[in-house]
mmCIF file of C-alpha atoms and ligand atoms in Angstrom:
data_model
loop_
_atom_site.group_PDB
_atom_site.id
_atom_site.type_symbol
_atom_site.label_atom_id
_atom_site.label_comp_id
_atom_site.label_asym_id
_atom_site.label_seq_id
_atom_site.Cartn_x
_atom_site.Cartn_y
_atom_site.Cartn_z
ATOM 1 C CA UNK A 1 -23.678 23.286 -0.467
ATOM 2 C CA UNK A 2 -19.978 23.268 0.414
ATOM 3 C CA UNK A 3 -19.078 24.586 3.844
ATOM 4 C CA UNK A 4 -15.795 25.476 5.585
ATOM 5 C CA UNK A 5 -15.816 22.254 7.623
ATOM 6 C CA UNK A 6 -14.299 20.293 4.728
ATOM 7 C CA UNK A 7 -11.143 22.464 4.922
ATOM 8 C CA UNK A 8 -11.030 21.728 8.645
ATOM 9 C CA UNK A 9 -10.938 18.000 8.003
ATOM 10 C CA UNK A 10 -14.593 17.016 8.060
ATOM 11 C CA UNK A 11 -15.375 14.425 5.395
ATOM 12 C CA UNK A 12 -18.532 14.396 3.313
ATOM 13 C CA UNK A 13 -18.202 10.669 2.690
ATOM 14 C CA UNK A 14 -20.985 8.350 3.851
ATOM 15 C CA UNK A 15 -21.118 4.563 3.432
ATOM 16 C CA UNK A 16 -23.704 5.025 0.685
ATOM 17 C CA UNK A 17 -21.632 7.582 -1.237
ATOM 18 C CA UNK A 18 -18.477 5.485 -0.823
ATOM 19 C CA UNK A 19 -20.248 2.430 -2.255
ATOM 20 C CA UNK A 20 -21.645 4.450 -5.170
ATOM 21 C CA UNK A 21 -18.267 5.890 -6.230
ATOM 22 C CA UNK A 22 -16.418 2.615 -5.674
ATOM 23 C CA UNK A 23 -18.817 0.707 -7.887
ATOM 24 C CA UNK A 24 -18.291 3.213 -10.687
ATOM 25 C CA UNK A 25 -14.554 3.868 -10.451
ATOM 26 C CA UNK A 26 -13.091 0.789 -8.775
ATOM 27 C CA UNK A 27 -15.334 -2.160 -9.680
ATOM 28 C CA UNK A 28 -14.233 -5.662 -8.749
ATOM 29 C CA UNK A 29 -13.877 -8.389 -11.329
ATOM 30 C CA UNK A 30 -13.926 -11.970 -10.005
ATOM 31 C CA UNK A 31 -10.217 -11.930 -9.149
ATOM 32 C CA UNK A 32 -10.318 -8.740 -7.102
ATOM 33 C CA UNK A 33 -13.508 -9.954 -5.431
ATOM 34 C CA UNK A 34 -11.868 -13.259 -4.537
ATOM 35 C CA UNK A 35 -8.850 -11.529 -2.994
ATOM 36 C CA UNK A 36 -11.069 -9.012 -1.204
ATOM 37 C CA UNK A 37 -13.239 -11.770 0.302
ATOM 38 C CA UNK A 38 -10.337 -14.101 1.138
ATOM 39 C CA UNK A 39 -9.341 -12.668 4.545
ATOM 40 C CA UNK A 40 -12.813 -13.127 6.055
ATOM 41 C CA UNK A 41 -13.292 -16.462 4.283
ATOM 42 C CA UNK A 42 -9.926 -17.834 5.431
ATOM 43 C CA UNK A 43 -9.985 -16.608 9.019
ATOM 44 C CA UNK A 44 -7.419 -13.877 8.405
ATOM 45 C CA UNK A 45 -7.825 -10.264 9.561
ATOM 46 C CA UNK A 46 -9.867 -8.306 7.002
ATOM 47 C CA UNK A 47 -7.528 -5.307 6.938
ATOM 48 C CA UNK A 48 -6.960 -4.874 3.203
ATOM 49 C CA UNK A 49 -7.174 -1.418 1.640
ATOM 50 C CA UNK A 50 -10.556 -0.312 0.333
ATOM 51 C CA UNK A 51 -11.416 -0.531 -3.370
ATOM 52 C CA UNK A 52 -10.865 3.192 -3.932
ATOM 53 C CA UNK A 53 -7.466 3.053 -2.235
ATOM 54 C CA UNK A 54 -6.534 0.021 -4.326
ATOM 55 C CA UNK A 55 -7.435 1.823 -7.530
ATOM 56 C CA UNK A 56 -5.607 4.942 -6.355
ATOM 57 C CA UNK A 57 -2.443 2.907 -5.742
ATOM 58 C CA UNK A 58 -2.724 1.467 -9.241
ATOM 59 C CA UNK A 59 -3.253 4.852 -10.889
ATOM 60 C CA UNK A 60 -0.351 6.422 -8.976
ATOM 61 C CA UNK A 61 1.928 3.673 -10.266
ATOM 62 C CA UNK A 62 0.537 4.143 -13.763
ATOM 63 C CA UNK A 63 0.980 7.920 -13.960
ATOM 64 C CA UNK A 64 4.480 7.744 -12.496
ATOM 65 C CA UNK A 65 5.514 5.050 -14.981
ATOM 66 C CA UNK A 66 6.475 2.630 -12.213
ATOM 67 C CA UNK A 67 8.101 -0.626 -13.338
ATOM 68 C CA UNK A 68 9.763 -2.077 -10.215
ATOM 69 C CA UNK A 69 7.654 -1.940 -7.061
ATOM 70 C CA UNK A 70 7.943 -3.284 -3.504
ATOM 71 C CA UNK A 71 4.950 -3.872 -1.206
ATOM 72 C CA UNK A 72 5.352 -4.541 2.525
ATOM 73 C CA UNK A 73 2.352 -6.497 3.866
ATOM 74 C CA UNK A 74 0.642 -8.751 1.292
ATOM 75 C CA UNK A 75 -2.247 -10.240 3.300
ATOM 76 C CA UNK A 76 -4.378 -11.976 0.614
ATOM 77 C CA UNK A 77 -2.933 -10.107 -2.355
ATOM 78 C CA UNK A 78 -5.766 -7.631 -2.839
ATOM 79 C CA UNK A 79 -3.680 -4.445 -3.086
ATOM 80 C CA UNK A 80 -1.031 -6.441 -4.987
ATOM 81 C CA UNK A 81 -3.548 -7.283 -7.725
ATOM 82 C CA UNK A 82 -4.546 -3.634 -8.050
ATOM 83 C CA UNK A 83 -0.929 -2.501 -8.327
ATOM 84 C CA UNK A 84 0.311 -5.306 -10.587
ATOM 85 C CA UNK A 85 -2.445 -4.600 -13.093
ATOM 86 C CA UNK A 86 -1.178 -1.046 -13.522
ATOM 87 C CA UNK A 87 2.424 -2.035 -14.250
ATOM 88 C CA UNK A 88 3.785 -2.305 -17.790
ATOM 89 C CA UNK A 89 4.252 -5.841 -19.226
ATOM 90 C CA UNK A 90 7.906 -5.906 -18.123
ATOM 91 C CA UNK A 91 7.106 -4.507 -14.674
ATOM 92 C CA UNK A 92 7.499 -6.450 -11.431
ATOM 93 C CA UNK A 93 6.046 -6.311 -7.939
ATOM 94 C CA UNK A 94 7.817 -7.910 -4.984
ATOM 95 C CA UNK A 95 5.348 -8.226 -2.116
ATOM 96 C CA UNK A 96 6.574 -9.195 1.345
ATOM 97 C CA UNK A 97 4.546 -11.197 3.887
ATOM 98 C CA UNK A 98 5.758 -12.800 7.112
ATOM 99 C CA UNK A 99 2.675 -14.928 7.821
ATOM 100 C CA UNK A 100 3.002 -18.187 5.818
ATOM 101 C CA UNK A 101 -0.751 -18.715 5.636
ATOM 102 C CA UNK A 102 -1.293 -15.191 4.303
ATOM 103 C CA UNK A 103 1.505 -15.704 1.774
ATOM 104 C CA UNK A 104 -0.078 -18.976 0.563
ATOM 105 C CA UNK A 105 -3.533 -17.459 0.204
ATOM 106 C CA UNK A 106 -2.064 -14.484 -1.665
ATOM 107 C CA UNK A 107 -0.077 -16.716 -3.981
ATOM 108 C CA UNK A 108 -3.256 -18.616 -4.885
ATOM 109 C CA UNK A 109 -5.203 -15.403 -5.484
ATOM 110 C CA UNK A 110 -2.426 -13.957 -7.651
ATOM 111 C CA UNK A 111 -2.234 -17.202 -9.643
ATOM 112 C CA UNK A 112 -6.008 -17.140 -10.197
ATOM 113 C CA UNK A 113 -5.629 -13.555 -11.455
ATOM 114 C CA UNK A 114 -2.919 -14.636 -13.913
ATOM 115 C CA UNK A 115 -0.239 -12.551 -12.187
ATOM 116 C CA UNK A 116 2.349 -15.128 -11.103
ATOM 117 C CA UNK A 117 4.879 -13.866 -13.662
ATOM 118 C CA UNK A 118 4.529 -10.243 -12.641
ATOM 119 C CA UNK A 119 4.393 -10.656 -8.865
ATOM 120 C CA UNK A 120 6.773 -12.396 -6.457
ATOM 121 C CA UNK A 121 5.404 -13.105 -2.985
ATOM 122 C CA UNK A 122 8.422 -13.115 -0.675
ATOM 123 C CA UNK A 123 7.726 -14.867 2.609
ATOM 124 C CA UNK A 124 9.594 -13.412 5.558
ATOM 125 C CA UNK A 125 9.960 -10.522 7.951
ATOM 126 C CA UNK A 126 10.004 -7.241 6.067
ATOM 127 C CA UNK A 127 13.268 -5.762 7.367
ATOM 128 C CA UNK A 128 15.127 -9.020 6.702
ATOM 129 C CA UNK A 129 13.597 -9.437 3.241
ATOM 130 C CA UNK A 130 14.373 -5.844 2.261
ATOM 131 C CA UNK A 131 18.085 -6.559 2.705
ATOM 132 C CA UNK A 132 17.759 -9.309 0.095
ATOM 133 C CA UNK A 133 15.576 -7.269 -2.281
ATOM 134 C CA UNK A 134 18.104 -4.435 -2.416
ATOM 135 C CA UNK A 135 19.915 -6.090 -5.302
ATOM 136 C CA UNK A 136 16.858 -5.582 -7.556
ATOM 137 C CA UNK A 137 16.845 -1.822 -6.925
ATOM 138 C CA UNK A 138 16.644 1.043 -7.401
ATOM 139 C CA UNK A 139 12.843 0.840 -7.269
ATOM 140 C CA UNK A 140 10.136 3.050 -8.733
ATOM 141 C CA UNK A 141 7.671 2.737 -5.852
ATOM 142 C CA UNK A 142 7.397 1.277 -2.347
ATOM 143 C CA UNK A 143 3.987 0.675 -0.710
ATOM 144 C CA UNK A 144 4.215 0.284 3.061
ATOM 145 C CA UNK A 145 1.316 -1.561 4.740
ATOM 146 C CA UNK A 146 2.912 -3.945 7.300
ATOM 147 C CA UNK A 147 3.482 -3.470 11.058
ATOM 148 C CA UNK A 148 3.269 0.172 12.044
ATOM 149 C CA UNK A 149 6.147 0.022 14.588
ATOM 150 C CA UNK A 150 8.665 -0.241 11.750
ATOM 151 C CA UNK A 151 7.089 2.378 9.468
ATOM 152 C CA UNK A 152 9.978 4.777 10.099
ATOM 153 C CA UNK A 153 12.538 2.104 9.183
ATOM 154 C CA UNK A 154 10.564 1.210 6.044
ATOM 155 C CA UNK A 155 10.520 4.860 5.022
ATOM 156 C CA UNK A 156 14.289 5.135 5.494
ATOM 157 C CA UNK A 157 14.785 2.046 3.337
ATOM 158 C CA UNK A 158 12.581 3.576 0.660
ATOM 159 C CA UNK A 159 14.448 6.887 0.752
ATOM 160 C CA UNK A 160 17.655 4.950 0.082
ATOM 161 C CA UNK A 161 16.417 2.513 -2.557
ATOM 162 C CA UNK A 162 13.941 4.538 -4.623
ATOM 163 C CA UNK A 163 15.090 6.314 -7.757
ATOM 164 C CA UNK A 164 14.726 10.093 -7.835
ATOM 165 C CA UNK A 165 11.064 10.695 -8.710
ATOM 166 C CA UNK A 166 10.123 7.321 -7.187
ATOM 167 C CA UNK A 167 7.056 7.031 -4.965
ATOM 168 C CA UNK A 168 6.794 6.239 -1.279
ATOM 169 C CA UNK A 169 3.246 5.236 -0.354
ATOM 170 C CA UNK A 170 2.100 4.275 3.145
ATOM 171 C CA UNK A 171 -1.348 3.151 4.295
ATOM 172 C CA UNK A 172 -2.721 3.942 7.763
ATOM 173 C CA UNK A 173 -0.866 7.239 7.918
ATOM 174 C CA UNK A 174 -3.439 8.437 10.496
ATOM 175 C CA UNK A 175 -2.628 5.324 12.564
ATOM 176 C CA UNK A 176 -6.293 4.334 13.071
ATOM 177 C CA UNK A 177 -7.056 7.794 14.474
ATOM 178 C CA UNK A 178 -4.208 7.335 17.007
ATOM 179 C CA UNK A 179 -1.423 9.240 15.251
ATOM 180 C CA UNK A 180 -1.058 11.767 18.069
ATOM 181 C CA UNK A 181 -1.085 9.055 20.746
ATOM 182 C CA UNK A 182 1.597 7.840 23.132
ATOM 183 C CA UNK A 183 2.295 4.436 21.545
ATOM 184 C CA UNK A 184 5.330 3.007 19.740
ATOM 185 C CA UNK A 185 3.191 2.645 16.596
ATOM 186 C CA UNK A 186 2.104 6.269 16.609
ATOM 187 C CA UNK A 187 5.644 7.480 17.319
ATOM 188 C CA UNK A 188 7.037 5.460 14.404
ATOM 189 C CA UNK A 189 4.352 6.686 12.003
ATOM 190 C CA UNK A 190 4.926 10.294 13.129
ATOM 191 C CA UNK A 191 8.650 9.848 12.438
ATOM 192 C CA UNK A 192 7.782 8.481 8.993
ATOM 193 C CA UNK A 193 5.779 11.641 8.272
ATOM 194 C CA UNK A 194 8.624 13.894 9.374
ATOM 195 C CA UNK A 195 11.398 12.032 7.602
ATOM 196 C CA UNK A 196 9.344 11.689 4.426
ATOM 197 C CA UNK A 197 8.785 15.431 4.287
ATOM 198 C CA UNK A 198 12.567 15.917 4.569
ATOM 199 C CA UNK A 199 13.571 13.628 1.674
ATOM 200 C CA UNK A 200 10.464 13.683 -0.548
ATOM 201 C CA UNK A 201 7.933 16.119 -1.951
ATOM 202 C CA UNK A 202 5.069 14.799 0.110
ATOM 203 C CA UNK A 203 1.430 14.955 1.066
ATOM 204 C CA UNK A 204 -0.869 12.916 3.265
ATOM 205 C CA UNK A 205 -3.946 12.090 1.176
ATOM 206 C CA UNK A 206 -6.951 12.090 3.511
ATOM 207 C CA UNK A 207 -8.304 8.651 2.692
ATOM 208 C CA UNK A 208 -10.258 7.174 5.641
ATOM 209 C CA UNK A 209 -6.996 6.229 7.422
ATOM 210 C CA UNK A 210 -4.576 8.455 5.496
ATOM 211 C CA UNK A 211 -2.343 7.543 2.560
ATOM 212 C CA UNK A 212 1.103 9.112 2.712
ATOM 213 C CA UNK A 213 2.544 9.963 -0.713
ATOM 214 C CA UNK A 214 6.130 11.029 -1.220
ATOM 215 C CA UNK A 215 7.934 11.721 -4.492
ATOM 216 C CA UNK A 216 11.654 11.291 -3.911
ATOM 217 C CA UNK A 217 13.683 14.392 -4.495
ATOM 218 C CA UNK A 218 16.766 13.826 -6.513
ATOM 219 C CA UNK A 219 19.250 13.046 -7.808
HETATM 220 N N1 LIG B 301 -1.610 -4.623 1.650
HETATM 221 C C1 LIG B 301 -2.657 -5.586 1.967
HETATM 222 C C2 LIG B 301 -3.000 -5.574 3.441
HETATM 223 C C3 LIG B 301 -1.820 -5.841 4.341
HETATM 224 S S1 LIG B 301 -2.331 -6.182 6.018
HETATM 225 C C4 LIG B 301 -3.908 -5.226 1.160
HETATM 226 O O1 LIG B 301 -4.281 -4.048 1.204
HETATM 227 O O2 LIG B 301 -4.491 -6.103 0.524
HETATM 228 C C5 LIG B 301 -0.779 -6.277 6.802
HETATM 229 C C6 LIG B 301 -0.004 -7.549 6.494
HETATM 230 O O3 LIG B 301 1.329 -7.327 6.911
HETATM 231 C C7 LIG B 301 -0.503 -8.788 7.259
HETATM 232 O O4 LIG B 301 -0.738 -9.848 6.359
HETATM 233 C C8 LIG B 301 0.651 -9.132 8.199
HETATM 234 O O5 LIG B 301 0.837 -10.530 8.383
HETATM 235 C C9 LIG B 301 1.844 -8.522 7.460
HETATM 236 N N2 LIG B 301 2.970 -8.144 8.317
HETATM 237 C C10 LIG B 301 2.910 -7.527 9.527
HETATM 238 N N3 LIG B 301 4.138 -7.285 10.001
HETATM 239 C C11 LIG B 301 5.017 -7.734 9.061
HETATM 240 C C12 LIG B 301 6.442 -7.759 8.953
HETATM 241 N N4 LIG B 301 7.220 -7.239 9.914
HETATM 242 N N5 LIG B 301 6.988 -8.302 7.854
HETATM 243 C C13 LIG B 301 6.209 -8.805 6.865
HETATM 244 N N6 LIG B 301 4.861 -8.809 6.909
HETATM 245 C C14 LIG B 301 4.270 -8.280 7.980
HETATM 246 C C1 LIG B 302 -4.582 -2.987 10.570
HETATM 247 C C2 LIG B 302 -3.531 -2.920 9.651
HETATM 248 C C3 LIG B 302 -3.715 -2.285 8.458
HETATM 249 O O1 LIG B 302 -2.725 -2.183 7.543
HETATM 250 C C4 LIG B 302 -4.932 -1.699 8.138
HETATM 251 O O2 LIG B 302 -5.050 -1.068 6.939
HETATM 252 C C5 LIG B 302 -5.984 -1.770 9.026
HETATM 253 C C6 LIG B 302 -5.819 -2.423 10.261
HETATM 254 C C7 LIG B 302 -4.381 -3.666 11.864
HETATM 255 O O3 LIG B 302 -3.257 -4.129 12.107
HETATM 256 O O4 LIG B 302 -5.346 -3.757 12.632
HETATM 257 MG MG1 LIG B 303 -3.251 -0.899 5.936
#
């Protein structure tokens, strides 16, 4: 039976329910499984999005007709595979990663998944790389999942370089439960929320750690 707690933010999700729905709606083939397992297997932090978030990212790109997409924070390429698979044949994903080992592992996982043509892994610091990527814009979607201290700057870049109707997506919008805290990360993510609401039609989807979604107002 439903109760008022769900409107107050309580979640009905349990590990067992999450696993059940993920297996049905967001199953892994060998390529997604390889990219999902890679961080733990390669001694990298296992901080990729969950399967349901990966599928959600893909479907949001699909329903918005996204063709040119930027991702900040590649890790092992798990979210990149989800997103790239939901682009049209002439679509392209540029995914930015500053850690050379992460970039190499991602490149190998994307190659195994047959996505080298559709995805460019750009090795470098996000703010520096974004300056170079500008010439490929305007973009249809930007997925922010790198260091939280620059989330506000990433959002400003997206507001400038997305087309009207383009999507801003940001993982960890609850900042690991610390969004209201007194840290530079939390302050930057709070600014992202505020500035996104000003320039986009927006909502924070209550995934386990929050997925910010903004649709750029235009023109
Ligand atoms: N989107 C990935 C997970 C990304 S984890 C997935 O869901 O599969 C965050 C990644 O961002 C890490 O690999 C980290 O090395 C990278 N990163 C952190 N700060 C960065 C920066 N300033 N520029 C580029 N990459 C950064
Ligand atoms: C961390 C980063 C992420 O993007 C995430 O989804 C989970 C954890 C981290 O830096 O610890
Ligand atoms: Mg994240």
